[in-house]
mmCIF file of C-alpha atoms in Angstrom:
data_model
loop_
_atom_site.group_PDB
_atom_site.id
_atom_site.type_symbol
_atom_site.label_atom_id
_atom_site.label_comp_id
_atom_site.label_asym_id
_atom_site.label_seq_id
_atom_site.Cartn_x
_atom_site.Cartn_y
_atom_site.Cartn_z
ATOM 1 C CA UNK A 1 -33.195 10.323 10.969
ATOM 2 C CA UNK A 2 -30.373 10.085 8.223
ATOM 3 C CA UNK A 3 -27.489 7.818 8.237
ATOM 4 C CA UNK A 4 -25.343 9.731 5.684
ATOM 5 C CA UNK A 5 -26.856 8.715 2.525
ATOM 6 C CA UNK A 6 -26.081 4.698 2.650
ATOM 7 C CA UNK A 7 -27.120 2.108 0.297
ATOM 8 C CA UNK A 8 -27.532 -1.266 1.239
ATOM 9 C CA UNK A 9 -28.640 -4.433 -1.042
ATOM 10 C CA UNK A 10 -30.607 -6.581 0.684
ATOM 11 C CA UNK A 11 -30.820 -10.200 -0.922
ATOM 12 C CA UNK A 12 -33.930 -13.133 0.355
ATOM 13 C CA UNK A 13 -35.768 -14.673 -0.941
ATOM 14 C CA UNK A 14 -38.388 -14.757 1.352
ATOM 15 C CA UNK A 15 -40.529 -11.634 0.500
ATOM 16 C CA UNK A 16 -41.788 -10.977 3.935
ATOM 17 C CA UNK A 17 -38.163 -11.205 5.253
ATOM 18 C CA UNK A 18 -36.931 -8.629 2.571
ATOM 19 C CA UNK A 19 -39.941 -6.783 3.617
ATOM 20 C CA UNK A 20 -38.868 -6.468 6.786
ATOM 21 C CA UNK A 21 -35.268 -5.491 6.597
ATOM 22 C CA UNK A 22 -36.005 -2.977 3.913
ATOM 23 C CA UNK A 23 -38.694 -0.868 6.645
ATOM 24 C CA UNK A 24 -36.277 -1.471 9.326
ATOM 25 C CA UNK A 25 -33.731 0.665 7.374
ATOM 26 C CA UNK A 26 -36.039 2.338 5.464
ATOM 27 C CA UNK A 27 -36.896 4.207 8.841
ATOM 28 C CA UNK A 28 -33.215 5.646 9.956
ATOM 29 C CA UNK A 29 -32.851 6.894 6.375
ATOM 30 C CA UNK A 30 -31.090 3.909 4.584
ATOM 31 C CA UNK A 31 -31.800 3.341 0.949
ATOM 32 C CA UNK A 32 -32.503 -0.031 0.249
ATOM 33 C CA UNK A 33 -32.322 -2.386 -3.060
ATOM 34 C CA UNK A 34 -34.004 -5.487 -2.562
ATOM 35 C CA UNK A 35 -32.939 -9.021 -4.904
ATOM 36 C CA UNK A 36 -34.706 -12.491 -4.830
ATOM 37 C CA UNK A 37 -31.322 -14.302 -5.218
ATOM 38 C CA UNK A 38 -27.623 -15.002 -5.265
ATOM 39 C CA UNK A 39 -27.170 -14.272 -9.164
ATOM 40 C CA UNK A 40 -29.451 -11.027 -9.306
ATOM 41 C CA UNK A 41 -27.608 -9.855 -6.234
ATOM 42 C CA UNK A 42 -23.826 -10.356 -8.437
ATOM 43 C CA UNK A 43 -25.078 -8.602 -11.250
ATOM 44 C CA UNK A 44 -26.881 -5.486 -8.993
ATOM 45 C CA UNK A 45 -23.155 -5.437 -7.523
ATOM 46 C CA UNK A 46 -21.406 -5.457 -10.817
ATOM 47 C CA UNK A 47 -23.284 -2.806 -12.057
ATOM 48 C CA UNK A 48 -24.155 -0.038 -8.789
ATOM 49 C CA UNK A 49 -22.647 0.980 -5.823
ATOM 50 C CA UNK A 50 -23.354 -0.235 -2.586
ATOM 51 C CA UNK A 51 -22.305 0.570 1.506
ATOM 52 C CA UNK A 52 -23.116 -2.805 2.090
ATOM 53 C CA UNK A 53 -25.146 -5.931 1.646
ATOM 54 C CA UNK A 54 -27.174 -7.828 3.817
ATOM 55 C CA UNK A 55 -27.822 -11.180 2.915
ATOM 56 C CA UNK A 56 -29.724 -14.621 3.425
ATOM 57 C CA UNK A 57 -27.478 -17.808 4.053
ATOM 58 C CA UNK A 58 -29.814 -19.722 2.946
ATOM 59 C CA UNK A 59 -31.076 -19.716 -0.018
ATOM 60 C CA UNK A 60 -32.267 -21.683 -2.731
ATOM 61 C CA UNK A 61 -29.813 -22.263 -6.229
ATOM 62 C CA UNK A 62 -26.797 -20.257 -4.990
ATOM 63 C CA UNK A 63 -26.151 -19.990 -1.269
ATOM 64 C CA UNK A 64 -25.387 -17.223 0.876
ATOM 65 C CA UNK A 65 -21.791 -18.623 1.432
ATOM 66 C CA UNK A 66 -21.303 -18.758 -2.263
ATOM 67 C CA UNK A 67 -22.514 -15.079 -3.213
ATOM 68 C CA UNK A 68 -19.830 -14.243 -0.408
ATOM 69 C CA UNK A 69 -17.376 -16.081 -2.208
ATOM 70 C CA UNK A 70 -18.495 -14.856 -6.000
ATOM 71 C CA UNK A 71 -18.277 -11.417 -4.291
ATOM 72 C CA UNK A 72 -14.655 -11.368 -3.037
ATOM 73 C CA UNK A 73 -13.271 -13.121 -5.693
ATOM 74 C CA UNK A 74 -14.895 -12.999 -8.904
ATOM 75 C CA UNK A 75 -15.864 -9.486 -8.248
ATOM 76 C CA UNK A 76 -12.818 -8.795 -6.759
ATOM 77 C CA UNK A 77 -14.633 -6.806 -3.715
ATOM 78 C CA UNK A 78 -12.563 -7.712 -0.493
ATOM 79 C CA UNK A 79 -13.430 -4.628 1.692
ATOM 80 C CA UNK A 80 -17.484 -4.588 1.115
ATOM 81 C CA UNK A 81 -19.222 -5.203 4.311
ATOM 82 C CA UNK A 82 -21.483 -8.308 3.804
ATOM 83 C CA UNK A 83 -23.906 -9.030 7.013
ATOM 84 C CA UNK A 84 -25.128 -12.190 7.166
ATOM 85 C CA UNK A 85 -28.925 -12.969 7.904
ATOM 86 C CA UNK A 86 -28.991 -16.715 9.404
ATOM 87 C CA UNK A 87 -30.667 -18.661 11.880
ATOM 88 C CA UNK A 88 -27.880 -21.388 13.066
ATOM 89 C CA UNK A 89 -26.250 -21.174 16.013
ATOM 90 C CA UNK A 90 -23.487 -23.952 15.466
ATOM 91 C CA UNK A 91 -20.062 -22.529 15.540
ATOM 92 C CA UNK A 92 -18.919 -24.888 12.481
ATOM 93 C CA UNK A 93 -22.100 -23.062 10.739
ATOM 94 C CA UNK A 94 -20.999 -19.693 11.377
ATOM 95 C CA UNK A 95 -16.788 -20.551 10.855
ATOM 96 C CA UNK A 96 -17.866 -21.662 7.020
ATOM 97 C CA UNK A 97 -19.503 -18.352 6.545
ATOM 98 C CA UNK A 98 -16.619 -16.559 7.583
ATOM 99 C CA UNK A 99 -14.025 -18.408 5.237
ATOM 100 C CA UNK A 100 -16.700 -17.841 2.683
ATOM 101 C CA UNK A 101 -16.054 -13.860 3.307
ATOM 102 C CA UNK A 102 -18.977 -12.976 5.691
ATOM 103 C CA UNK A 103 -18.145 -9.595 7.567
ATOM 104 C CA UNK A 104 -20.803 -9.873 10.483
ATOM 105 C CA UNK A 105 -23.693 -12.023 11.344
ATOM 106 C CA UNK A 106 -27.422 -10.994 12.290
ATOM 107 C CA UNK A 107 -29.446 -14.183 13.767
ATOM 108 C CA UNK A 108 -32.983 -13.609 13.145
ATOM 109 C CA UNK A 109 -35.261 -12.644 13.779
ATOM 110 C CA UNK A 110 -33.319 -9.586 14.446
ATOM 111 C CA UNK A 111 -33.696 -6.789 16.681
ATOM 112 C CA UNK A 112 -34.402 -3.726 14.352
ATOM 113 C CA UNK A 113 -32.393 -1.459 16.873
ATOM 114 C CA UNK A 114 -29.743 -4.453 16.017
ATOM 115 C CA UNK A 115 -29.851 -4.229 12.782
ATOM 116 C CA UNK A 116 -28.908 -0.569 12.180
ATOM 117 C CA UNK A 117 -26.209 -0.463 14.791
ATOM 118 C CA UNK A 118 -24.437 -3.271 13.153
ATOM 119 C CA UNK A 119 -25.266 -1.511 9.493
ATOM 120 C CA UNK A 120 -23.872 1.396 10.908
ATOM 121 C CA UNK A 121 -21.013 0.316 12.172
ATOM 122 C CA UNK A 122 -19.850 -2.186 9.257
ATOM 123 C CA UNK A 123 -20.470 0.903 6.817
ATOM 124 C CA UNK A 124 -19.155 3.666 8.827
ATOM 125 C CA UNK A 125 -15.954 0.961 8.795
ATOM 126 C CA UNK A 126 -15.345 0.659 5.052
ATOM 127 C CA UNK A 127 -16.072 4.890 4.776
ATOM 128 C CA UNK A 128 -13.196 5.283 6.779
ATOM 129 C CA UNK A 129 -10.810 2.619 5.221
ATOM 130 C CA UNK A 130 -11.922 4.313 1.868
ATOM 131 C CA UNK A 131 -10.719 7.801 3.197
ATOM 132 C CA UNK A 132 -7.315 5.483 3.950
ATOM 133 C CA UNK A 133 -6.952 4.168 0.812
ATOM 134 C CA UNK A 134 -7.596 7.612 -1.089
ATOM 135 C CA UNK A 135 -4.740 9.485 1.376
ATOM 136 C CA UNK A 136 -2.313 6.555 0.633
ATOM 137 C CA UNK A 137 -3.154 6.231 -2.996
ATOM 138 C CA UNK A 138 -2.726 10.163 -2.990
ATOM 139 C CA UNK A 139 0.967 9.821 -1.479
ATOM 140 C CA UNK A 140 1.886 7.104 -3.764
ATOM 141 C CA UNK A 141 0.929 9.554 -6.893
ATOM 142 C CA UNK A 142 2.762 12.214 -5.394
ATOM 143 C CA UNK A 143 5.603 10.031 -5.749
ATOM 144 C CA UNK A 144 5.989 9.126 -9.124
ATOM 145 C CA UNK A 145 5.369 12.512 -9.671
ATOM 146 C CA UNK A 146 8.583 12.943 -8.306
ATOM 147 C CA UNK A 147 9.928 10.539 -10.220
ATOM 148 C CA UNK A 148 8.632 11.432 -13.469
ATOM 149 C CA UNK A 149 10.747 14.539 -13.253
ATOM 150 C CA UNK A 150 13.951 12.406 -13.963
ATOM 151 C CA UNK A 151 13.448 10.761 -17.379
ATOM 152 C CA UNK A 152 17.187 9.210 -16.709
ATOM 153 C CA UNK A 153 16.017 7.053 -13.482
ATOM 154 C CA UNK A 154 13.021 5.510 -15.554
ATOM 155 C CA UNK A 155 11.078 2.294 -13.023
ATOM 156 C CA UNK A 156 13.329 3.584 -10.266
ATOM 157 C CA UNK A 157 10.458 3.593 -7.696
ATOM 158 C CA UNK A 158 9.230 0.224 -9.482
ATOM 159 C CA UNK A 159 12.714 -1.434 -9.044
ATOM 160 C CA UNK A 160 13.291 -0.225 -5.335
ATOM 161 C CA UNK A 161 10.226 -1.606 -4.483
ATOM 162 C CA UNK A 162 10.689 -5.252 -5.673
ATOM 163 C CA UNK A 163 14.147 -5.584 -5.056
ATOM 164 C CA UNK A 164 13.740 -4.136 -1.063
ATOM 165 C CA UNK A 165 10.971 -6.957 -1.002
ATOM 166 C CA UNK A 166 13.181 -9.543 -2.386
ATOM 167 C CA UNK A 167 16.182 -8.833 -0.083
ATOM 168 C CA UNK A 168 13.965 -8.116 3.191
ATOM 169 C CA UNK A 169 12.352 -11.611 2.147
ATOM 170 C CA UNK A 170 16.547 -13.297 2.137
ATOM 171 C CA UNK A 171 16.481 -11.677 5.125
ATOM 172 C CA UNK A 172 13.483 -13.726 6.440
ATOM 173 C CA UNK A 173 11.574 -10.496 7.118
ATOM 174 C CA UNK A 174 7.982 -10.457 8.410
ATOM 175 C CA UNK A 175 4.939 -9.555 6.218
ATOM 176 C CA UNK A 176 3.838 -6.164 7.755
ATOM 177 C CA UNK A 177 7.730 -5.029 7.165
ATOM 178 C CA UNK A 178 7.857 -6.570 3.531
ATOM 179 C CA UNK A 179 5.038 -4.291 2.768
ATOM 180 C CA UNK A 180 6.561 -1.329 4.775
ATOM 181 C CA UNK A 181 9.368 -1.791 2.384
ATOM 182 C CA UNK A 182 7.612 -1.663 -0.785
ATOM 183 C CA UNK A 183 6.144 1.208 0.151
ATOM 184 C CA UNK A 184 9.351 3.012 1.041
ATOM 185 C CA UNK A 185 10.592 1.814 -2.592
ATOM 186 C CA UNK A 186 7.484 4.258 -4.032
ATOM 187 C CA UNK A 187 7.754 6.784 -1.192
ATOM 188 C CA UNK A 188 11.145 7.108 -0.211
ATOM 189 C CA UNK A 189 12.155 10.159 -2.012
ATOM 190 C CA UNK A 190 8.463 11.698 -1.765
ATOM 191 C CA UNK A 191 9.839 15.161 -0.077
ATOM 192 C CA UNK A 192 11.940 16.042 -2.673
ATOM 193 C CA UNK A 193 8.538 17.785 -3.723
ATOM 194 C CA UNK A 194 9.452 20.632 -1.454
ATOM 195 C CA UNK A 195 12.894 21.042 -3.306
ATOM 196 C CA UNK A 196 13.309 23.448 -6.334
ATOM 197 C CA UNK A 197 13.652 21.650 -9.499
ATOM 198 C CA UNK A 198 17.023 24.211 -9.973
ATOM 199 C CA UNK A 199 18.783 21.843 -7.208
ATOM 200 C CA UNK A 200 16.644 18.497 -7.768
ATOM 201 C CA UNK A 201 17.423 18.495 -11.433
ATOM 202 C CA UNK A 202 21.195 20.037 -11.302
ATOM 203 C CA UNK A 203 23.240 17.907 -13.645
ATOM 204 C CA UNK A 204 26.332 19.293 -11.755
ATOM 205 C CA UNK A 205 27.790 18.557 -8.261
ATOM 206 C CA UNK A 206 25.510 20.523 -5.615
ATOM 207 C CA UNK A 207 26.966 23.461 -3.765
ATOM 208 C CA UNK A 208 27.200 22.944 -0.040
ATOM 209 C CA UNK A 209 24.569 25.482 0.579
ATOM 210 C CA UNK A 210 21.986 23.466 -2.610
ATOM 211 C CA UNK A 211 23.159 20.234 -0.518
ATOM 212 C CA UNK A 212 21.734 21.733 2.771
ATOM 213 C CA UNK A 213 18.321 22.116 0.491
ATOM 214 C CA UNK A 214 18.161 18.150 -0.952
ATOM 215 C CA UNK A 215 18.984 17.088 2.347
ATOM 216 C CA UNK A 216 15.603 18.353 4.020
ATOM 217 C CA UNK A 217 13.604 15.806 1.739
ATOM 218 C CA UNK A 218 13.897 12.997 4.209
ATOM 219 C CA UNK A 219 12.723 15.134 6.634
ATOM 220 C CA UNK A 220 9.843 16.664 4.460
ATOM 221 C CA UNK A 221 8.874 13.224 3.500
ATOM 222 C CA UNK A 222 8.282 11.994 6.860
ATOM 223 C CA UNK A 223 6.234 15.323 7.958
ATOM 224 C CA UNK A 224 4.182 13.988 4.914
ATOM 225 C CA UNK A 225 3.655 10.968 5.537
ATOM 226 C CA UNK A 226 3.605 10.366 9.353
ATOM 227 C CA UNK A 227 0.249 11.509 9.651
ATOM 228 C CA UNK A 228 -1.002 8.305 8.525
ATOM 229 C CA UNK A 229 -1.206 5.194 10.841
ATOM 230 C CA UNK A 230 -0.322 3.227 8.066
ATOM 231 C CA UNK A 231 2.237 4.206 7.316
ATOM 232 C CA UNK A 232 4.366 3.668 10.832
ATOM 233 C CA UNK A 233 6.673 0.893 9.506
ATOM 234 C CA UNK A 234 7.438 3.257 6.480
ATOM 235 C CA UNK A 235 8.714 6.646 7.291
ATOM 236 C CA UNK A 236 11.585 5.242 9.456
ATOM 237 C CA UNK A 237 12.708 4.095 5.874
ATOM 238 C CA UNK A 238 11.613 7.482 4.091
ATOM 239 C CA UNK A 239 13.738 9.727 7.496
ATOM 240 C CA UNK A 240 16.552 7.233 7.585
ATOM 241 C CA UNK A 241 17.458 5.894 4.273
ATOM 242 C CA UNK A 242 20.628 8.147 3.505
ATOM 243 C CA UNK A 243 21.795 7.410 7.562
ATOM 244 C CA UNK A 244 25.331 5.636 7.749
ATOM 245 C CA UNK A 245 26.509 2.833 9.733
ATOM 246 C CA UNK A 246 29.251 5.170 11.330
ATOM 247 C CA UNK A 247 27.156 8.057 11.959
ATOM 248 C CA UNK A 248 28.303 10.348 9.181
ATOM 249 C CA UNK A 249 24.695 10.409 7.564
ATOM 250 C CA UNK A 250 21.841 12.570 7.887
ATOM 251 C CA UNK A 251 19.080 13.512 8.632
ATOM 252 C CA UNK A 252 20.216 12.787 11.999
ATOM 253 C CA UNK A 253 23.637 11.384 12.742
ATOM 254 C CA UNK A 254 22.610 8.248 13.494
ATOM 255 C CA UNK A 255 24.591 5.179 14.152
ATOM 256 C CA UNK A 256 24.770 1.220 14.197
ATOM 257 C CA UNK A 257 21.942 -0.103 15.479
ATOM 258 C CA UNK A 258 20.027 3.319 15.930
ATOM 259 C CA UNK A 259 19.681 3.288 12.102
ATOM 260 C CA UNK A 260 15.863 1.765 11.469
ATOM 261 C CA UNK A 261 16.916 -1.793 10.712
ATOM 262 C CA UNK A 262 14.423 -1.523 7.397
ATOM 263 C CA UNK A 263 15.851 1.954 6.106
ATOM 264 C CA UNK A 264 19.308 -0.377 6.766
ATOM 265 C CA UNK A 265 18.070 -2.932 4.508
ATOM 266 C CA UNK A 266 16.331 -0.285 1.880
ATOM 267 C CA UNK A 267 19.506 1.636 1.792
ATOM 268 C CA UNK A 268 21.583 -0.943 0.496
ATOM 269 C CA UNK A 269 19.438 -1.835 -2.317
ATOM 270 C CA UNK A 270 18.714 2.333 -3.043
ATOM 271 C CA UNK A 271 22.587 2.145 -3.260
ATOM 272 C CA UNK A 272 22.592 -0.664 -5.591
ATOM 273 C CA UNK A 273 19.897 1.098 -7.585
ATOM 274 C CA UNK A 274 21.754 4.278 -7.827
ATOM 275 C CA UNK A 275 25.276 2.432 -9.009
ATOM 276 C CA UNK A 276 23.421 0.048 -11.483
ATOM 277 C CA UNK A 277 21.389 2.536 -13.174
ATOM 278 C CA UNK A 278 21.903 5.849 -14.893
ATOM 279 C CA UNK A 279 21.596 8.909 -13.466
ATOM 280 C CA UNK A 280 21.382 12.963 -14.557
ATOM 281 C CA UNK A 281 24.932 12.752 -12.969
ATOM 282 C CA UNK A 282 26.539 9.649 -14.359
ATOM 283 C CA UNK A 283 25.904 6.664 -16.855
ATOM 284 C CA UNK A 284 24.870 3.014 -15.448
ATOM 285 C CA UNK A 285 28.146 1.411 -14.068
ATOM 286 C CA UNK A 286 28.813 -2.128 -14.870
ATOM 287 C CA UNK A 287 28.156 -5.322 -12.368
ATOM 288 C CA UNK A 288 31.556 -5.722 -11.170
ATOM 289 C CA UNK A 289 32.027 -1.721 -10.689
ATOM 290 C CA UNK A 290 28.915 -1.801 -8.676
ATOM 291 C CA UNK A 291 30.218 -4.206 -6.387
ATOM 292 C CA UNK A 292 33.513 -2.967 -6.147
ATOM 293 C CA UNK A 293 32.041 0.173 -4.746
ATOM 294 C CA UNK A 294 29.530 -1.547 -2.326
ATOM 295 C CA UNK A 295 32.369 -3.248 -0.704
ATOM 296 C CA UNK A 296 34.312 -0.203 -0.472
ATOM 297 C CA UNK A 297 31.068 1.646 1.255
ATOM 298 C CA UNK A 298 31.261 -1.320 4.053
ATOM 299 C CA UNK A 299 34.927 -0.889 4.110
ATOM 300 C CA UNK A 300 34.853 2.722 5.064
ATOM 301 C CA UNK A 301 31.980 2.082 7.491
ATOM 302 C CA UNK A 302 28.885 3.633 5.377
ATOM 303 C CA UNK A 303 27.008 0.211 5.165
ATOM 304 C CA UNK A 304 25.413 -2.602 7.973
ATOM 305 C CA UNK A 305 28.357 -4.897 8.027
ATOM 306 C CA UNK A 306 25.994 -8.231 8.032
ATOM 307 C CA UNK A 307 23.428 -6.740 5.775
ATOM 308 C CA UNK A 308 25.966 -5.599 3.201
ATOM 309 C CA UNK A 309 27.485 -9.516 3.525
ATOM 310 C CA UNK A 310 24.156 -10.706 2.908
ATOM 311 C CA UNK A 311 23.439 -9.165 -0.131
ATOM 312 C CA UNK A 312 26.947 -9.125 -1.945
ATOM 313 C CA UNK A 313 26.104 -12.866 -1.404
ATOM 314 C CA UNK A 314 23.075 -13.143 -2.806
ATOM 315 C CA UNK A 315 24.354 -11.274 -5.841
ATOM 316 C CA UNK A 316 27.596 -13.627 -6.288
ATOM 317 C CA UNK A 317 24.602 -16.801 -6.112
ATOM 318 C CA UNK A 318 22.571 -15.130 -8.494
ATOM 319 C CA UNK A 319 23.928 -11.950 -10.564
ATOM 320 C CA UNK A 320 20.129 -11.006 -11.716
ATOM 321 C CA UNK A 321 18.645 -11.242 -8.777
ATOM 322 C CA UNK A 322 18.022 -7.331 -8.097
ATOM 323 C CA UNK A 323 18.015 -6.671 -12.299
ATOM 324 C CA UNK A 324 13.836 -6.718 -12.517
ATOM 325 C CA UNK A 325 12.547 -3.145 -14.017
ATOM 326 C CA UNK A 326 9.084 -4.629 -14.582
ATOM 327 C CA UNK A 327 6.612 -2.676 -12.089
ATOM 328 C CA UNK A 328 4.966 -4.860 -9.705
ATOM 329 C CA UNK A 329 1.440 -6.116 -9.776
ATOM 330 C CA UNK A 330 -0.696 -3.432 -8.734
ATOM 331 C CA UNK A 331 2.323 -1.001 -8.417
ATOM 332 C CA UNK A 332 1.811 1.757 -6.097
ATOM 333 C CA UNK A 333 0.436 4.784 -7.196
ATOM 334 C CA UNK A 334 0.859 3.880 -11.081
ATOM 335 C CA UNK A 335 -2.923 3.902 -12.349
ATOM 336 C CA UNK A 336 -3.498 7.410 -10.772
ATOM 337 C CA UNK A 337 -0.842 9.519 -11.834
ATOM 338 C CA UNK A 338 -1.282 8.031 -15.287
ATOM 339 C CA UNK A 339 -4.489 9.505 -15.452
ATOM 340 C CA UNK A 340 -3.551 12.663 -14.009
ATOM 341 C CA UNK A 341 -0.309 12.327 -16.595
ATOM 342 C CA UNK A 342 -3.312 11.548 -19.634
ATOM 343 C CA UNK A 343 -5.057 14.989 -18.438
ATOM 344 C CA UNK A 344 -2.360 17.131 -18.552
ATOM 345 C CA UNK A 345 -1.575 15.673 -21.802
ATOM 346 C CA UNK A 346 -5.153 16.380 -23.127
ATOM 347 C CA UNK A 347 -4.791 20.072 -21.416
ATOM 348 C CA UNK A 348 -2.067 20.509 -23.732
#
């Protein structure tokens, strides 16, 4: 019986214990490492890859509860399914091991039938985030792609995505939709993949009939990315971002309220963005040009009235507020297409 090539580390220090475990798994097909203690067990995990670990609370030198901790932050592992083996029962006990970065407990002596399911299930778990990750981190590449094309709008993505964060966060926006934003700062224009570089890269003023083309990228984008769970709270922004407040946008006429309320608040900063920096089209206009022009947008009706008032304010407080270019920690996307950027350099 296989279970899909796993690997688990298996840390005790009582031999028969280890002993144990390691047939248990040994007979659905699990490969097992076995490890005495807490510091072995770190520097096995430093060095290999492992599905998951199952491991002793208690344990003499470094405790169960501390390897947890060692692993999610020193390594820097937050996702790796750590099953704890312990025999207390007291719900204080079992809370501590938690904070400490448990995923699951096992009381023993375990139930070997017990044992895999939970195995299973923790691993089967982090396969399928992984798979997640790789499809977002995929999309997020795609994306500077995209903007790598324009030399002229340099951080662009970078910039959207802090300075939507920073204005959703004036706005006293939740967590989940901070983080939808800062996505739809990397992703926003992603579906101008599926429009020829001839229109995309024009330097002149579009044709109606090339203007027809650029505007199917919202709608490409969200085809793209709407597959992905994830990424709910996001393609509202990537669909809706060039909507207007009267209904004169596009994709889809909205109006008012209908418009997303985060691809109203992404908009406004995309505007800023586009006014403040320099583009194929035009140079980088200066602060009180900018404004000038956003005020005019909410005067003809383009722009959320109350949003729009809300961030002209912040920008009369403080003038640098939305004038970061550095990219973000851990910027979306960044570390892979610079190493698919590095290969095609190398091809050449």
């Amino acid at each position: 019986m296989s279970a899909n090539g796993y690997h688990l580390l298996v840390v005790d220090d009582d031999p028969l214990a280890r002993a144990v475990a390691s047939d248990c798994l040994d007979e659905v097909g699990i490969r097992v490492t076995e490890c005495t203690d807490g510091a072995a067990a770190l520097a096995l995990l430093g060095s290999q890859h492992f599905d998951a670990v199952l491991l002793d609370r208690h344990m003499p030198g470094m405790s169960g509860d501390e390897v947890c901790r060692r692993i999610r932050h020193d390594l820097g592992d937050a996702m790796l399914p750590i099953l704890m083996l312990t025999g207390d029962s007291g719900s204080q006990d079992l809370a501590a091991a938690l904070d400490a970065g448990a995923t699951d407990f096992i009381r023993k002596p375990f139930d070997p039938v017990e044992l895999h399911a939970r195995v299973r299930a923790a691993v089967e778990h982090k396969r399928l985030t992984d798979q997640l990750d790789n499809a977002e981190t995929m999309l997020f590449a795609l994306a500077r792609m995209v903007e790598a094309k324009d030399e002229n709008t340099g951080d662009h993505c970078s910039r959207l995505a802090h300075n939507s964060v920073e204005f959703g966060r004036a706005l006293g926006l939740a967590e989940a939709d901070l983080q939808a934003l800062r996505r739809g700062g990397v992703l926003h224009d992603i579906g101008k993949l599926g429009i020829p570089d001839a229109i995309l890269m024009k330097p002149a003023k579009l044709t109606d009939d090339e203007w027809k083309v650029m505007r199917q990228h919202t709608l490409i984008g969200a085809r793209l990315c709407s597959p992905l769970k994830s990424m709910a709270r996001t393609v509202p922004i990537i669909r809706s971002h060039h909507e207007r407040w009267d209904g004169s946008g596009y994709p889809d006429g909205l109006a008012g309220a209908a418009i997303p309320l985060l691809a109203r608040v992404f908009q406004i900063v995309d505007i800023y963005d586009a006014l403040a920096y320099a583009r194929p089209y035009k140079p980088a206009l200066p602060q009180t040009e900018v404004l000038r022009i956003l005020r005019d947008e909410g005067a003809r009706g383009w722009r959320d009235p109350q949003l729009l008032a809300v961030f002209l304010d912040l920008l009369a407080r403080d003038p640098d507020i939305f004038a970061s270019s550095a990219p973000e920690a851990g910027d979306l996307g960044r570390a892979v297409f610079a190493d698919i950027a590095g290969l095609g350099r190398g091809a050449g």
